[in-house]
Every structure is written in structure tokens, then in C-alpha cells.
């Protein structure tokens, strides 16, 4: 598998100082128009996919007003076909662990050839090799699509993260198993790997 580029996002791209503009530009850069973007919301309960998808469509329109984009919502039934269709895929975050979830699509990574692949929050966790789960304060395995370690929502003030051991977790992650690039990504912050 050789993706064109992989982007790890700390969560909520719209919370970046530029409203997410740099992230959205990075996601679609280098493709002929219309750029085909697949938004994957598998980390969220099925009942709120439509609302989240509308939010994403608005973020794309706001941040890329002069770019012709076709946006599709990924479905569980046709995921591999949709993955073949797109230029870029965006795995948005949520509470459902994507690592075991994605195992129902054997060899899905083979479809990432020459695509831009982005993951925000749980999506970034899934794309990494190891991550520090900020709700359980434990290290978990990602899919290893990138040889990275990551912590998302770095030092977020959201109520669900008040008990996160940020600095200890980061040190534990850096020291865990092998020596890999380790990223602590705040809300809206992203890195291309």
C-alpha cells in the first residue's frame, strides 16, 4: 500500500486558527477537478451520520469555495467500491474503535494506492501503529498504516478529557516498544506523514 499522503489530525479541523482551511487544502491538493472525496463516519453511531456529513460538506464548501469537489458519504455495504472511486478519504472521529471495525474489510488498505488518506481523532488513532487512548489512559494498537505513535485532542479542555494524564501518557507512548515518530496533536492541528 502506498498512499499519496497520510494526514493525522488531532480532532475537529474547524477548530484550527484558519478554520481548517490548510487541512482541507492538503486533503484535495494535486488532484484534477472534480476531486472525489469520501467521508467515512464509521467511528460514529449510524444515527448521526447524516448530520455530521452535512457539517463536513459545509466545511469543505466554506474552506474550498473555488475547488470543484464531489463528496460522498461512505457506507458499510459498499465501502470498498466507494474507496476505489475516491481520490481522498477522510476518516472522521467518534467513539467506536475503528481498528476492530475495519477488520471486516480484508485488504482494504490495498485500495489506498495514490490516495490522500486523512484521519481525525479516532481516525488518526486507527491510521497509527500505536496510540495513547486519552479516555482510558492506556496505549493501544492502531492498524499500522503509518509507522507513527499519536495522541489526539492534546490538552483539550473538553469535560470528557479532564482525567487524561497528558504528559505521562506522552512519555509512556514515546517509550513504548519501538522508536517511532510520536505526535501530540491539539484540536485542529495536523501533520502529514
JSON list of C-alpha atoms in Angstrom, two decimals:
[
{"chain": "A", "resi": 1, "resn": "UNK", "atom": "CA", "xyz": [0.00, 0.00, 0.00]},
{"chain": "A", "resi": 2, "resn": "UNK", "atom": "CA", "xyz": [1.39, 3.33, -0.98]},
{"chain": "A", "resi": 3, "resn": "UNK", "atom": "CA", "xyz": [-0.89, 6.23, -0.25]},
{"chain": "A", "resi": 4, "resn": "UNK", "atom": "CA", "xyz": [-0.04, 9.51, -1.90]},
{"chain": "A", "resi": 5, "resn": "UNK", "atom": "CA", "xyz": [-0.14, 11.19, 1.52]},
{"chain": "A", "resi": 6, "resn": "UNK", "atom": "CA", "xyz": [-1.49, 10.46, 5.00]},
{"chain": "A", "resi": 7, "resn": "UNK", "atom": "CA", "xyz": [-2.76, 13.23, 7.26]},
{"chain": "A", "resi": 8, "resn": "UNK", "atom": "CA", "xyz": [-3.22, 12.77, 11.02]},
{"chain": "A", "resi": 9, "resn": "UNK", "atom": "CA", "xyz": [-5.50, 15.32, 12.70]},
{"chain": "A", "resi": 10, "resn": "UNK", "atom": "CA", "xyz": [-5.82, 15.96, 16.44]},
{"chain": "A", "resi": 11, "resn": "UNK", "atom": "CA", "xyz": [-9.58, 16.35, 16.10]},
{"chain": "A", "resi": 12, "resn": "UNK", "atom": "CA", "xyz": [-12.05, 19.00, 14.93]},
{"chain": "A", "resi": 13, "resn": "UNK", "atom": "CA", "xyz": [-10.19, 20.54, 11.96]},
{"chain": "A", "resi": 14, "resn": "UNK", "atom": "CA", "xyz": [-12.56, 23.53, 12.11]},
{"chain": "A", "resi": 15, "resn": "UNK", "atom": "CA", "xyz": [-11.04, 24.48, 15.49]},
{"chain": "A", "resi": 16, "resn": "UNK", "atom": "CA", "xyz": [-7.73, 25.38, 13.82]},
{"chain": "A", "resi": 17, "resn": "UNK", "atom": "CA", "xyz": [-6.91, 29.09, 13.73]},
{"chain": "A", "resi": 18, "resn": "UNK", "atom": "CA", "xyz": [-7.67, 29.12, 9.99]},
{"chain": "A", "resi": 19, "resn": "UNK", "atom": "CA", "xyz": [-10.98, 27.27, 10.44]},
{"chain": "A", "resi": 20, "resn": "UNK", "atom": "CA", "xyz": [-9.49, 24.13, 8.89]},
{"chain": "A", "resi": 21, "resn": "UNK", "atom": "CA", "xyz": [-8.54, 25.72, 5.56]},
{"chain": "A", "resi": 22, "resn": "UNK", "atom": "CA", "xyz": [-4.97, 24.29, 5.47]},
{"chain": "A", "resi": 23, "resn": "UNK", "atom": "CA", "xyz": [-6.24, 20.80, 6.31]},
{"chain": "A", "resi": 24, "resn": "UNK", "atom": "CA", "xyz": [-8.92, 20.80, 3.61]},
{"chain": "A", "resi": 25, "resn": "UNK", "atom": "CA", "xyz": [-6.46, 22.20, 1.05]},
{"chain": "A", "resi": 26, "resn": "UNK", "atom": "CA", "xyz": [-3.97, 19.45, 1.93]},
{"chain": "A", "resi": 27, "resn": "UNK", "atom": "CA", "xyz": [-6.65, 16.80, 1.53]},
{"chain": "A", "resi": 28, "resn": "UNK", "atom": "CA", "xyz": [-7.52, 17.74, -2.06]},
{"chain": "A", "resi": 29, "resn": "UNK", "atom": "CA", "xyz": [-4.20, 19.13, -3.32]},
{"chain": "A", "resi": 30, "resn": "UNK", "atom": "CA", "xyz": [-2.77, 17.68, -6.52]},
{"chain": "A", "resi": 31, "resn": "UNK", "atom": "CA", "xyz": [-5.91, 16.07, -7.93]},
{"chain": "A", "resi": 32, "resn": "UNK", "atom": "CA", "xyz": [-7.74, 17.10, -11.11]},
{"chain": "A", "resi": 33, "resn": "UNK", "atom": "CA", "xyz": [-11.21, 18.52, -10.56]},
{"chain": "A", "resi": 34, "resn": "UNK", "atom": "CA", "xyz": [-13.71, 17.42, -9.62]},
{"chain": "A", "resi": 35, "resn": "UNK", "atom": "CA", "xyz": [-11.82, 15.99, -6.64]},
{"chain": "A", "resi": 36, "resn": "UNK", "atom": "CA", "xyz": [-13.63, 12.93, -5.31]},
{"chain": "A", "resi": 37, "resn": "UNK", "atom": "CA", "xyz": [-13.73, 12.85, -1.50]},
{"chain": "A", "resi": 38, "resn": "UNK", "atom": "CA", "xyz": [-15.14, 10.00, 0.59]},
{"chain": "A", "resi": 39, "resn": "UNK", "atom": "CA", "xyz": [-16.15, 10.93, 4.13]},
{"chain": "A", "resi": 40, "resn": "UNK", "atom": "CA", "xyz": [-16.10, 7.92, 6.45]},
{"chain": "A", "resi": 41, "resn": "UNK", "atom": "CA", "xyz": [-18.12, 8.21, 9.66]},
{"chain": "A", "resi": 42, "resn": "UNK", "atom": "CA", "xyz": [-17.82, 4.59, 10.84]},
{"chain": "A", "resi": 43, "resn": "UNK", "atom": "CA", "xyz": [-16.49, 5.78, 14.24]},
{"chain": "A", "resi": 44, "resn": "UNK", "atom": "CA", "xyz": [-19.89, 7.35, 14.97]},
{"chain": "A", "resi": 45, "resn": "UNK", "atom": "CA", "xyz": [-23.30, 5.85, 15.68]},
{"chain": "A", "resi": 46, "resn": "UNK", "atom": "CA", "xyz": [-25.19, 5.34, 12.40]},
{"chain": "A", "resi": 47, "resn": "UNK", "atom": "CA", "xyz": [-27.98, 7.62, 13.58]},
{"chain": "A", "resi": 48, "resn": "UNK", "atom": "CA", "xyz": [-25.90, 10.79, 13.36]},
{"chain": "A", "resi": 49, "resn": "UNK", "atom": "CA", "xyz": [-24.05, 10.21, 10.08]},
{"chain": "A", "resi": 50, "resn": "UNK", "atom": "CA", "xyz": [-26.29, 12.49, 8.02]},
{"chain": "A", "resi": 51, "resn": "UNK", "atom": "CA", "xyz": [-25.89, 15.48, 10.34]},
{"chain": "A", "resi": 52, "resn": "UNK", "atom": "CA", "xyz": [-22.11, 15.00, 10.57]},
{"chain": "A", "resi": 53, "resn": "UNK", "atom": "CA", "xyz": [-21.90, 14.59, 6.78]},
{"chain": "A", "resi": 54, "resn": "UNK", "atom": "CA", "xyz": [-23.80, 17.86, 6.25]},
{"chain": "A", "resi": 55, "resn": "UNK", "atom": "CA", "xyz": [-21.33, 19.56, 8.61]},
{"chain": "A", "resi": 56, "resn": "UNK", "atom": "CA", "xyz": [-18.43, 18.20, 6.58]},
{"chain": "A", "resi": 57, "resn": "UNK", "atom": "CA", "xyz": [-19.96, 19.32, 3.29]},
{"chain": "A", "resi": 58, "resn": "UNK", "atom": "CA", "xyz": [-20.29, 22.82, 4.76]},
{"chain": "A", "resi": 59, "resn": "UNK", "atom": "CA", "xyz": [-16.66, 22.79, 5.99]},
{"chain": "A", "resi": 60, "resn": "UNK", "atom": "CA", "xyz": [-15.46, 21.80, 2.51]},
{"chain": "A", "resi": 61, "resn": "UNK", "atom": "CA", "xyz": [-17.61, 24.47, 0.84]},
{"chain": "A", "resi": 62, "resn": "UNK", "atom": "CA", "xyz": [-16.50, 27.17, 3.28]},
{"chain": "A", "resi": 63, "resn": "UNK", "atom": "CA", "xyz": [-12.80, 26.36, 3.14]},
{"chain": "A", "resi": 64, "resn": "UNK", "atom": "CA", "xyz": [-12.53, 25.46, -0.56]},
{"chain": "A", "resi": 65, "resn": "UNK", "atom": "CA", "xyz": [-15.03, 27.73, -2.32]},
{"chain": "A", "resi": 66, "resn": "UNK", "atom": "CA", "xyz": [-13.14, 27.63, -5.63]},
{"chain": "A", "resi": 67, "resn": "UNK", "atom": "CA", "xyz": [-12.49, 23.88, -5.78]},
{"chain": "A", "resi": 68, "resn": "UNK", "atom": "CA", "xyz": [-14.90, 21.56, -7.59]},
{"chain": "A", "resi": 69, "resn": "UNK", "atom": "CA", "xyz": [-15.42, 18.63, -5.19]},
{"chain": "A", "resi": 70, "resn": "UNK", "atom": "CA", "xyz": [-17.68, 15.59, -5.29]},
{"chain": "A", "resi": 71, "resn": "UNK", "atom": "CA", "xyz": [-18.32, 14.38, -1.75]},
{"chain": "A", "resi": 72, "resn": "UNK", "atom": "CA", "xyz": [-19.79, 11.00, -0.84]},
{"chain": "A", "resi": 73, "resn": "UNK", "atom": "CA", "xyz": [-20.70, 9.51, 2.49]},
{"chain": "A", "resi": 74, "resn": "UNK", "atom": "CA", "xyz": [-19.10, 6.08, 2.93]},
{"chain": "A", "resi": 75, "resn": "UNK", "atom": "CA", "xyz": [-21.48, 3.19, 3.50]},
{"chain": "A", "resi": 76, "resn": "UNK", "atom": "CA", "xyz": [-20.69, -0.08, 5.20]},
{"chain": "A", "resi": 77, "resn": "UNK", "atom": "CA", "xyz": [-22.32, -2.04, 2.38]},
{"chain": "A", "resi": 78, "resn": "UNK", "atom": "CA", "xyz": [-20.31, -0.51, -0.49]},
{"chain": "A", "resi": 79, "resn": "UNK", "atom": "CA", "xyz": [-17.19, 0.71, 1.29]},
{"chain": "A", "resi": 80, "resn": "UNK", "atom": "CA", "xyz": [-14.58, -0.97, -0.92]},
{"chain": "A", "resi": 81, "resn": "UNK", "atom": "CA", "xyz": [-16.29, 0.17, -4.11]},
{"chain": "A", "resi": 82, "resn": "UNK", "atom": "CA", "xyz": [-16.53, 3.72, -2.74]},
{"chain": "A", "resi": 83, "resn": "UNK", "atom": "CA", "xyz": [-12.88, 3.57, -1.69]},
{"chain": "A", "resi": 84, "resn": "UNK", "atom": "CA", "xyz": [-11.99, 2.67, -5.28]},
{"chain": "A", "resi": 85, "resn": "UNK", "atom": "CA", "xyz": [-13.99, 5.68, -6.50]},
{"chain": "A", "resi": 86, "resn": "UNK", "atom": "CA", "xyz": [-12.38, 8.42, -4.40]},
{"chain": "A", "resi": 87, "resn": "UNK", "atom": "CA", "xyz": [-9.19, 10.46, -4.65]},
{"chain": "A", "resi": 88, "resn": "UNK", "atom": "CA", "xyz": [-9.16, 11.20, -0.92]},
{"chain": "A", "resi": 89, "resn": "UNK", "atom": "CA", "xyz": [-10.75, 9.58, 2.11]},
{"chain": "A", "resi": 90, "resn": "UNK", "atom": "CA", "xyz": [-11.40, 11.30, 5.42]},
{"chain": "A", "resi": 91, "resn": "UNK", "atom": "CA", "xyz": [-11.92, 9.08, 8.47]},
{"chain": "A", "resi": 92, "resn": "UNK", "atom": "CA", "xyz": [-13.67, 11.33, 10.94]},
{"chain": "A", "resi": 93, "resn": "UNK", "atom": "CA", "xyz": [-13.51, 10.65, 14.68]},
{"chain": "A", "resi": 94, "resn": "UNK", "atom": "CA", "xyz": [-16.03, 9.23, 17.13]},
{"chain": "A", "resi": 95, "resn": "UNK", "atom": "CA", "xyz": [-16.36, 6.76, 19.98]},
{"chain": "A", "resi": 96, "resn": "UNK", "atom": "CA", "xyz": [-16.37, 3.50, 18.01]},
{"chain": "A", "resi": 97, "resn": "UNK", "atom": "CA", "xyz": [-12.92, 1.89, 17.83]},
{"chain": "A", "resi": 98, "resn": "UNK", "atom": "CA", "xyz": [-12.12, 1.73, 14.13]},
{"chain": "A", "resi": 99, "resn": "UNK", "atom": "CA", "xyz": [-9.29, -0.81, 14.48]},
{"chain": "A", "resi": 100, "resn": "UNK", "atom": "CA", "xyz": [-11.50, -3.88, 15.02]},
{"chain": "A", "resi": 101, "resn": "UNK", "atom": "CA", "xyz": [-14.30, -2.34, 12.94]},
{"chain": "A", "resi": 102, "resn": "UNK", "atom": "CA", "xyz": [-12.13, -2.08, 9.81]},
{"chain": "A", "resi": 103, "resn": "UNK", "atom": "CA", "xyz": [-11.14, -5.76, 10.07]},
{"chain": "A", "resi": 104, "resn": "UNK", "atom": "CA", "xyz": [-14.45, -6.63, 8.37]},
{"chain": "A", "resi": 105, "resn": "UNK", "atom": "CA", "xyz": [-12.90, -5.26, 5.17]},
{"chain": "A", "resi": 106, "resn": "UNK", "atom": "CA", "xyz": [-9.93, -7.55, 4.50]},
{"chain": "A", "resi": 107, "resn": "UNK", "atom": "CA", "xyz": [-7.22, -5.88, 2.44]},
{"chain": "A", "resi": 108, "resn": "UNK", "atom": "CA", "xyz": [-8.97, -2.50, 2.45]},
{"chain": "A", "resi": 109, "resn": "UNK", "atom": "CA", "xyz": [-5.52, -0.90, 2.70]},
{"chain": "A", "resi": 110, "resn": "UNK", "atom": "CA", "xyz": [-4.81, -2.13, -0.85]},
{"chain": "A", "resi": 111, "resn": "UNK", "atom": "CA", "xyz": [-7.35, 0.43, -2.09]},
{"chain": "A", "resi": 112, "resn": "UNK", "atom": "CA", "xyz": [-5.32, 3.37, -0.73]},
{"chain": "A", "resi": 113, "resn": "UNK", "atom": "CA", "xyz": [-2.83, 3.43, -3.61]},
{"chain": "A", "resi": 114, "resn": "UNK", "atom": "CA", "xyz": [-2.23, 7.02, -4.77]},
{"chain": "A", "resi": 115, "resn": "UNK", "atom": "CA", "xyz": [-4.95, 8.41, -2.49]},
{"chain": "A", "resi": 116, "resn": "UNK", "atom": "CA", "xyz": [-4.76, 11.02, 0.23]},
{"chain": "A", "resi": 117, "resn": "UNK", "atom": "CA", "xyz": [-5.87, 9.41, 3.48]},
{"chain": "A", "resi": 118, "resn": "UNK", "atom": "CA", "xyz": [-6.81, 11.57, 6.47]},
{"chain": "A", "resi": 119, "resn": "UNK", "atom": "CA", "xyz": [-7.87, 10.57, 9.95]},
{"chain": "A", "resi": 120, "resn": "UNK", "atom": "CA", "xyz": [-9.12, 12.84, 12.69]},
{"chain": "A", "resi": 121, "resn": "UNK", "atom": "CA", "xyz": [-9.20, 11.76, 16.35]},
{"chain": "A", "resi": 122, "resn": "UNK", "atom": "CA", "xyz": [-10.25, 8.06, 16.25]},
{"chain": "A", "resi": 123, "resn": "UNK", "atom": "CA", "xyz": [-9.39, 8.14, 12.54]},
{"chain": "A", "resi": 124, "resn": "UNK", "atom": "CA", "xyz": [-5.82, 9.22, 13.41]},
{"chain": "A", "resi": 125, "resn": "UNK", "atom": "CA", "xyz": [-5.64, 6.51, 16.07]},
{"chain": "A", "resi": 126, "resn": "UNK", "atom": "CA", "xyz": [-6.71, 3.91, 13.52]},
{"chain": "A", "resi": 127, "resn": "UNK", "atom": "CA", "xyz": [-4.08, 5.00, 10.98]},
{"chain": "A", "resi": 128, "resn": "UNK", "atom": "CA", "xyz": [-1.23, 4.98, 13.54]},
{"chain": "A", "resi": 129, "resn": "UNK", "atom": "CA", "xyz": [0.75, 2.00, 14.76]},
{"chain": "A", "resi": 130, "resn": "UNK", "atom": "CA", "xyz": [0.23, 2.84, 18.45]},
{"chain": "A", "resi": 131, "resn": "UNK", "atom": "CA", "xyz": [-1.81, 5.46, 20.23]},
{"chain": "A", "resi": 132, "resn": "UNK", "atom": "CA", "xyz": [-2.46, 6.70, 23.72]},
{"chain": "A", "resi": 133, "resn": "UNK", "atom": "CA", "xyz": [-6.18, 6.38, 24.39]},
{"chain": "A", "resi": 134, "resn": "UNK", "atom": "CA", "xyz": [-6.99, 9.57, 26.29]},
{"chain": "A", "resi": 135, "resn": "UNK", "atom": "CA", "xyz": [-10.19, 8.26, 27.84]},
{"chain": "A", "resi": 136, "resn": "UNK", "atom": "CA", "xyz": [-8.66, 5.11, 29.33]},
{"chain": "A", "resi": 137, "resn": "UNK", "atom": "CA", "xyz": [-5.07, 6.40, 29.73]},
{"chain": "A", "resi": 138, "resn": "UNK", "atom": "CA", "xyz": [-3.75, 3.26, 28.02]},
{"chain": "A", "resi": 139, "resn": "UNK", "atom": "CA", "xyz": [-1.70, 2.51, 24.94]},
{"chain": "A", "resi": 140, "resn": "UNK", "atom": "CA", "xyz": [-3.50, 0.64, 22.17]},
{"chain": "A", "resi": 141, "resn": "UNK", "atom": "CA", "xyz": [-2.64, -0.68, 18.72]},
{"chain": "A", "resi": 142, "resn": "UNK", "atom": "CA", "xyz": [-3.74, 1.06, 15.55]},
{"chain": "A", "resi": 143, "resn": "UNK", "atom": "CA", "xyz": [-3.69, -0.59, 12.13]},
{"chain": "A", "resi": 144, "resn": "UNK", "atom": "CA", "xyz": [-0.09, 0.46, 11.49]},
{"chain": "A", "resi": 145, "resn": "UNK", "atom": "CA", "xyz": [-0.88, 2.11, 8.16]},
{"chain": "A", "resi": 146, "resn": "UNK", "atom": "CA", "xyz": [1.60, 4.74, 9.34]},
{"chain": "A", "resi": 147, "resn": "UNK", "atom": "CA", "xyz": [4.67, 3.94, 11.41]},
{"chain": "A", "resi": 148, "resn": "UNK", "atom": "CA", "xyz": [3.70, 6.54, 13.98]},
{"chain": "A", "resi": 149, "resn": "UNK", "atom": "CA", "xyz": [2.51, 6.97, 17.53]},
{"chain": "A", "resi": 150, "resn": "UNK", "atom": "CA", "xyz": [-0.13, 9.59, 18.29]},
{"chain": "A", "resi": 151, "resn": "UNK", "atom": "CA", "xyz": [-2.14, 11.35, 20.98]},
{"chain": "A", "resi": 152, "resn": "UNK", "atom": "CA", "xyz": [-5.10, 13.41, 19.79]},
{"chain": "A", "resi": 153, "resn": "UNK", "atom": "CA", "xyz": [-7.06, 16.28, 21.38]},
{"chain": "A", "resi": 154, "resn": "UNK", "atom": "CA", "xyz": [-3.76, 17.23, 23.07]},
{"chain": "A", "resi": 155, "resn": "UNK", "atom": "CA", "xyz": [-4.52, 19.06, 26.33]},
{"chain": "A", "resi": 156, "resn": "UNK", "atom": "CA", "xyz": [-8.15, 19.59, 25.31]},
{"chain": "A", "resi": 157, "resn": "UNK", "atom": "CA", "xyz": [-10.35, 21.29, 27.86]},
{"chain": "A", "resi": 158, "resn": "UNK", "atom": "CA", "xyz": [-13.39, 19.20, 26.92]},
{"chain": "A", "resi": 159, "resn": "UNK", "atom": "CA", "xyz": [-15.03, 17.64, 30.02]},
{"chain": "A", "resi": 160, "resn": "UNK", "atom": "CA", "xyz": [-14.51, 14.06, 28.84]},
{"chain": "A", "resi": 161, "resn": "UNK", "atom": "CA", "xyz": [-10.72, 14.54, 28.98]},
{"chain": "A", "resi": 162, "resn": "UNK", "atom": "CA", "xyz": [-10.33, 16.06, 32.46]},
{"chain": "A", "resi": 163, "resn": "UNK", "atom": "CA", "xyz": [-8.74, 12.87, 33.83]},
{"chain": "A", "resi": 164, "resn": "UNK", "atom": "CA", "xyz": [-6.28, 12.43, 30.96]},
{"chain": "A", "resi": 165, "resn": "UNK", "atom": "CA", "xyz": [-2.66, 12.12, 32.05]},
{"chain": "A", "resi": 166, "resn": "UNK", "atom": "CA", "xyz": [-1.30, 14.11, 29.12]},
{"chain": "A", "resi": 167, "resn": "UNK", "atom": "CA", "xyz": [2.42, 14.40, 29.90]},
{"chain": "A", "resi": 168, "resn": "UNK", "atom": "CA", "xyz": [2.68, 10.93, 31.47]},
{"chain": "A", "resi": 169, "resn": "UNK", "atom": "CA", "xyz": [0.80, 9.44, 28.53]},
{"chain": "A", "resi": 170, "resn": "UNK", "atom": "CA", "xyz": [3.06, 11.12, 26.02]},
{"chain": "A", "resi": 171, "resn": "UNK", "atom": "CA", "xyz": [6.20, 9.88, 27.78]},
{"chain": "A", "resi": 172, "resn": "UNK", "atom": "CA", "xyz": [4.76, 6.36, 28.07]},
{"chain": "A", "resi": 173, "resn": "UNK", "atom": "CA", "xyz": [3.90, 6.39, 24.36]},
{"chain": "A", "resi": 174, "resn": "UNK", "atom": "CA", "xyz": [7.35, 7.64, 23.31]},
{"chain": "A", "resi": 175, "resn": "UNK", "atom": "CA", "xyz": [8.97, 4.84, 25.35]},
{"chain": "A", "resi": 176, "resn": "UNK", "atom": "CA", "xyz": [6.54, 2.13, 24.19]},
{"chain": "A", "resi": 177, "resn": "UNK", "atom": "CA", "xyz": [8.09, -0.69, 22.16]},
{"chain": "A", "resi": 178, "resn": "UNK", "atom": "CA", "xyz": [9.90, 0.73, 19.13]},
{"chain": "A", "resi": 179, "resn": "UNK", "atom": "CA", "xyz": [11.28, 4.17, 18.40]},
{"chain": "A", "resi": 180, "resn": "UNK", "atom": "CA", "xyz": [8.79, 5.85, 16.04]},
{"chain": "A", "resi": 181, "resn": "UNK", "atom": "CA", "xyz": [7.78, 9.44, 15.31]},
{"chain": "A", "resi": 182, "resn": "UNK", "atom": "CA", "xyz": [5.37, 10.42, 18.10]},
{"chain": "A", "resi": 183, "resn": "UNK", "atom": "CA", "xyz": [2.83, 13.19, 17.60]},
{"chain": "A", "resi": 184, "resn": "UNK", "atom": "CA", "xyz": [0.77, 15.08, 20.15]},
{"chain": "A", "resi": 185, "resn": "UNK", "atom": "CA", "xyz": [-1.90, 16.83, 18.13]},
{"chain": "A", "resi": 186, "resn": "UNK", "atom": "CA", "xyz": [-4.18, 19.52, 19.55]},
{"chain": "A", "resi": 187, "resn": "UNK", "atom": "CA", "xyz": [-7.66, 20.29, 18.23]},
{"chain": "A", "resi": 188, "resn": "UNK", "atom": "CA", "xyz": [-7.38, 21.35, 14.60]},
{"chain": "A", "resi": 189, "resn": "UNK", "atom": "CA", "xyz": [-3.67, 20.56, 14.41]},
{"chain": "A", "resi": 190, "resn": "UNK", "atom": "CA", "xyz": [-2.50, 18.13, 11.72]},
{"chain": "A", "resi": 191, "resn": "UNK", "atom": "CA", "xyz": [0.64, 16.52, 10.40]},
{"chain": "A", "resi": 192, "resn": "UNK", "atom": "CA", "xyz": [1.36, 14.98, 7.00]},
{"chain": "A", "resi": 193, "resn": "UNK", "atom": "CA", "xyz": [3.24, 11.68, 7.23]}
]
